[in-house]
Amino acid sequence: MRPFEYIRAQNPNDATQSAADGAIIIAGGTNLLDLMKLEVMAPDALIDINHLELNQIEETENGGLRIGALVTNSELANDIRVRRNWPVLSRALLAGASGQLRNKATTGGNLLQRTRCLYFYDRAMACNKREPGSGCAAREGFNRILAVLGTSEHCIATHPSDMAVAMRALGAEVETLKEGGTTRRLDLDELYLLPGDRPDRETVLEPGELITAVVLPAPVEGRQTYRKVRDRASYAFALVSVAGILKIEDGRITRADLAFGGLAPKPWRDTQVEAILVGNRPTEELFEQAADQLLAEAQGLGDNDFKLPLARRTLVSVLTELTQEARI
Amino acid sequence: MTEHFKMDAPATDRRLDDMAQGLVGAPLDRPEGPLKVSGTATYANEWQVDGMVHGVMVRAPTNSGRIVLSNRDEVANLPGVLSVIQDERLLRNPAQGTANQAPVQGAQHAAYVGQLIAVVVAESFEQARHAAQSLQVVLENGELMPVDPVTAAVEAQEDQALDQGDLEGAITGAAHSVDVTYTTPSHSSSPMEPHASIASWDGDDLTLRGSYQMLKYNRNELADALGVHPDRVRIISPYVGGGFGSKLGLAPEAVAAAIAAKELGRPVSVALQRQQVYEATMRRSETSQRVRLAADAEGRLNGLGHDARVSNLPGETFAEPVLQASHFLYAGENRQMSMELARLHRLCAGSVRAPGEAVGVTVLENAMDELAHEAGIDPVELRLRNIPEKDPESGKEFSSRRFRDALESGARAFGWSKRPGVMERREGEWLIGYGMASAARINVLMDSQARVALQPDGRARVETDMTDIGTGTYAILGQIAGEMLGLPRDRIDVVLGDTDLPPAAGSGGSWGATSSGTSVYVACQAIRRQLAERLEVEEQDLLLKDGRVTYANQTKALGDVLQGDEIVKLGYVQPGDTSEAVRQATFGAYFAEVAVHAASGETRVRRMHGSFAAGRILNAKTARSQCIGGMTFGIGMALTEELAFDPRDGHVANHNLAEYHIPVNADVPQLTVELLEERDDWASPLQAKGIGELGICGAAAAITNGIFNATGVRVRDYPATLDKVITGM
Ligand SMILES: Cc1cc2nc3c(=O)[nH]c(=O)nc-3n(C[C@H](O)[C@H](O)[C@H](O)COP(=O)(O)OP(=O)(O)OC[C@H]3O[C@@H](n4cnc5c(N)ncnc54)[C@H](O)[C@@H]3O)c2cc1C
């Protein structure tokens, strides 16, 4: 870890100002500090936002929820409104990390946590994300946990968050504050960038831009679940995960909001998969068609080839679970 | 005042059974437990030594070539930096267990990625770490060396080859046979406490506060590495936060700390970073094992073959001894075994959690399950039919062996009779299966010494350089002394982990408790004799209990017998003829119920039981804990644990506790353990055998055999991660 300057933000504009000047925002620090110890990230200054009033969960006018960027993963998972109306989010949060980490990890930090690619973490290895233009040692290395969708020749990292997958399925938006005081709203599709030839650029956020909240739209009808498939029962990142919200009316699927983790550089959502399902009766054949669509462009690199059949099986299983009553 | 005892004949007197204090065998708590949970047991890296500075080691980024520190001067000038040391005496890799001399040394050439080739010392830990990370390590004339065990050059281990009878013929004529090859990956010990040392010199005398399992060897290894006389070296290691084999031999940080402390004239603390623990301590070798079994129509074996390939660095002689229990566990007159050692440039292979049997018995037990299925015989019954009368190779008798009882009693306790047929039971999306496996581990007694002082105030003090690596040494040595001297446990002080004390066997190979326990027993026997002499009676006629001596119809307080004197005896045990006269081993059986998710292939162990026989149980609680720990590692071996190597340069890719998957609580269901009472007169005068490692020796097979029962899928490449399970479904 390199010596760094520590600044405590007194108000949000303070934070954006410092961040625009090059300071890195620290929230829970559960990801950032690890990366600093390894000098994968080596900021000259940290701007601590923990004293800002961004830790409220409030209802919005249209029945949604505004979640402050500093709300911890534990608080959010246990919020009675979330558990009742957006259970997919609660489940996704509880499937992540460990109790201790969730107590510290924040909503904003969770969204912006960096990939767990083992080659990104190892400074002796080439990594275009860490050092643009240096190459990608992961492609031909041990790539079991890495992405099969949305990758580029420059990067095959996955986004590791469980929470963000549920938020993507829920159509959540982030609210941000830029240097100078302007704010904007982005949905998660807009927020995250695919690696292309600049895997070091992970989001559209500008220097200094602070996430202040995440807004959930009003609850929707239907059944919700989060299924996380992993190498051990807890404290492991998703190999594949599926967040699903499904509604059936008169024997037909009328809503299918699906997002996927473990497969891609960002929480993955494919509206064409949903289009295949909506309007149709739930059958195994239909589910297989949806999986075909999801995986049409998917590509493994050896160790991670299994993610294709695993994603298929998991999707079919989740859809089966969510449509169980309709199928009886 | 030294009392020698050589284990040349069976100890049929069973003196412990005559004692009255009632401590031995009791499920007593570990006396140091409260210190550990309250953070007041001082571990190696926690000592605050006056004037101490900090060293951080530097890793080689590739696996061959001459090492050049290209920006050394620049790094030496960073804030706080005191020295950048690249010394010929740095260790290439840790010493093997009981090596007693330095391993290969040298910091000029890299042999594997992660080799620790320099140490940077600074005033603060943070400064040292930053400087170490800033050092540019360039390797000249390096081309990547082989890292793949499948294609690397191999050396046959002739001394391990066995050719008895005609195995090929037996297979040809067999009613049922299997010929299967299984692979197991490299494992890391992954102790919670990283390897850490603080070195301080007083003139030419070195004191090292370290985290080690076998101090008398470690002292010689350290002295040899530094080129000093062992009398100049003292190692202190009262608490060890787990070792699992990785702290048997001297590790690189100790030598680095000692060299740096000498150079700077200040105490130096060096702790390995978590990544370095994975990259530069010891791995268990990956193995490829072919097992051939030939049986008659009733499942009686008449042929058994076990051929293994393991690997290590050039120059290292350790070859994971996977065949160890295959020699005696099952009958069969035609036997063939062989061992190959592949030479490659991954980190050093050495002892990790029950070297040999942990993976060797596991694969043998998978093959037995395959045979049971093939022959249509219940897996427990198949094993019962193949318990050999005598050692099937040497013809020697076994010492105590409640193997049959473990199988039968374990099956009863578990409810094995309710085993479903293959792919027969399903609960929702979960496929349910039962699996079982036998457990076996060789038993060893080693040289060990302990001093026991019976003090005038009726307390006793036990002193030895034996270690407690979290296993319960403090507890059991106090229990043995208290039992023999008739003192309550709280009147015994046990002092461990200091080479100034009498040299012990050390913690490893499951021999620690019996070996050092026997030395305490021997010393106590001598004290009893001296008490008897004072009272002019025979030792056998003394009854010692609660600090009182009863003899010839009278009772006296110990203090009155001692009359202000202290009786001090040194007990010294050595192995003898009994280790050769009979086959000594410990045995058991595991039973597991697993659930495999029909869609994802994830496996969850629902419950697991083990029945074990290991001679006299010295402390029912610590023995049980050892077995539970072993079974937990069995779950890891079966389902999650694997050191992942980069295929190009062989570096460890998953070098932290987040990515090297030890089972977590959610992976471990209720584990039940049954300890079968036994007395093994051949093993030690305690009639106890080693139990530390027994719980892992075959455990993983119970789980993977359960996966087969649930799904019909045989995963022959450990661990049985979900990708391999779904491939077969
Ligand atoms: C061992 C381990 C296991 C884990 N397992 C899982 C898992 O299974 N599933 C899972 O989803 N996660 C897992 N995590 C990751 C964990 O969820 C994240 O580390 C955590 O959510 C990050 O939140 P934080 O507040 O600590 O972020 P920090 O570490 O403080 O910050 C992370 C990044 O976000 C930026 N940032 C933070 N807040 C803001 C803001 N308001 N505006 C702009 N930028 C901001 C920081 O600059 C930094 O770059 C695991 C972590 C560890 C260490």
PDB file of N, CA and C in Angstrom, chain A residues 46 62 69 78 94 130 134 136 171 224 247 263 281 319:
ATOM      1  N   LEU A  46      -7.716   9.470  -0.720  1.00  0.00           N
ATOM      2  CA  LEU A  46      -9.031   8.846  -0.549  1.00  0.00           C
ATOM      3  C   LEU A  46      -9.986   9.917  -0.046  1.00  0.00           C
ATOM      4  N   ASN A  62     -44.118   7.284  -6.258  1.00  0.00           N
ATOM      5  CA  ASN A  62     -44.862   6.310  -7.051  1.00  0.00           C
ATOM      6  C   ASN A  62     -44.780   4.890  -6.467  1.00  0.00           C
ATOM      7  N   ALA A  69     -26.864   5.607  -1.032  1.00  0.00           N
ATOM      8  CA  ALA A  69     -25.668   4.881  -1.474  1.00  0.00           C
ATOM      9  C   ALA A  69     -24.903   4.246  -0.315  1.00  0.00           C
ATOM     10  N   ASN A  78     -32.338  -6.712   5.043  1.00  0.00           N
ATOM     11  CA  ASN A  78     -33.276  -6.951   6.140  1.00  0.00           C
ATOM     12  C   ASN A  78     -34.429  -5.963   6.195  1.00  0.00           C
ATOM     13  N   LEU A  94     -28.334 -11.489   0.415  1.00  0.00           N
ATOM     14  CA  LEU A  94     -27.971 -12.489   1.417  1.00  0.00           C
ATOM     15  C   LEU A  94     -27.159 -13.635   0.819  1.00  0.00           C
ATOM     16  N   ARG A 130      -6.187  -3.435 -15.587  1.00  0.00           N
ATOM     17  CA  ARG A 130      -5.292  -2.802 -14.618  1.00  0.00           C
ATOM     18  C   ARG A 130      -4.302  -1.886 -15.310  1.00  0.00           C
ATOM     19  N   SER A 134      -1.594  -3.793 -21.839  1.00  0.00           N
ATOM     20  CA  SER A 134      -0.585  -4.784 -21.441  1.00  0.00           C
ATOM     21  C   SER A 134      -0.957  -6.202 -21.877  1.00  0.00           C
ATOM     22  N   CYS A 136      -4.015  -9.593 -21.931  1.00  0.00           N
ATOM     23  CA  CYS A 136      -4.900 -10.300 -21.010  1.00  0.00           C
ATOM     24  C   CYS A 136      -4.341 -11.689 -20.757  1.00  0.00           C
ATOM     25  N   GLY A 171     -35.117  -3.396 -12.765  1.00  0.00           N
ATOM     26  CA  GLY A 171     -35.129  -2.125 -13.504  1.00  0.00           C
ATOM     27  C   GLY A 171     -34.735  -0.939 -12.639  1.00  0.00           C
ATOM     28  N   GLN A 224     -40.910 -13.972  -7.536  1.00  0.00           N
ATOM     29  CA  GLN A 224     -39.518 -13.536  -7.647  1.00  0.00           C
ATOM     30  C   GLN A 224     -38.588 -14.566  -7.016  1.00  0.00           C
ATOM     31  N   LYS A 247     -44.553 -13.484 -14.078  1.00  0.00           N
ATOM     32  CA  LYS A 247     -45.978 -13.433 -13.789  1.00  0.00           C
ATOM     33  C   LYS A 247     -46.722 -14.266 -14.827  1.00  0.00           C
ATOM     34  N   LEU A 263     -21.829 -14.437 -15.714  1.00  0.00           N
ATOM     35  CA  LEU A 263     -21.653 -14.762 -17.119  1.00  0.00           C
ATOM     36  C   LEU A 263     -20.949 -13.663 -17.901  1.00  0.00           C
ATOM     37  N   ARG A 281     -47.238 -20.122 -23.139  1.00  0.00           N
ATOM     38  CA  ARG A 281     -47.464 -21.032 -22.023  1.00  0.00           C
ATOM     39  C   ARG A 281     -46.123 -21.597 -21.565  1.00  0.00           C
ATOM     40  N   LEU A 319     -36.935 -21.082 -14.164  1.00  0.00           N
ATOM     41  CA  LEU A 319     -38.227 -20.855 -14.816  1.00  0.00           C
ATOM     42  C   LEU A 319     -39.231 -21.914 -14.380  1.00  0.00           C
TER      43      LEU A 319
END
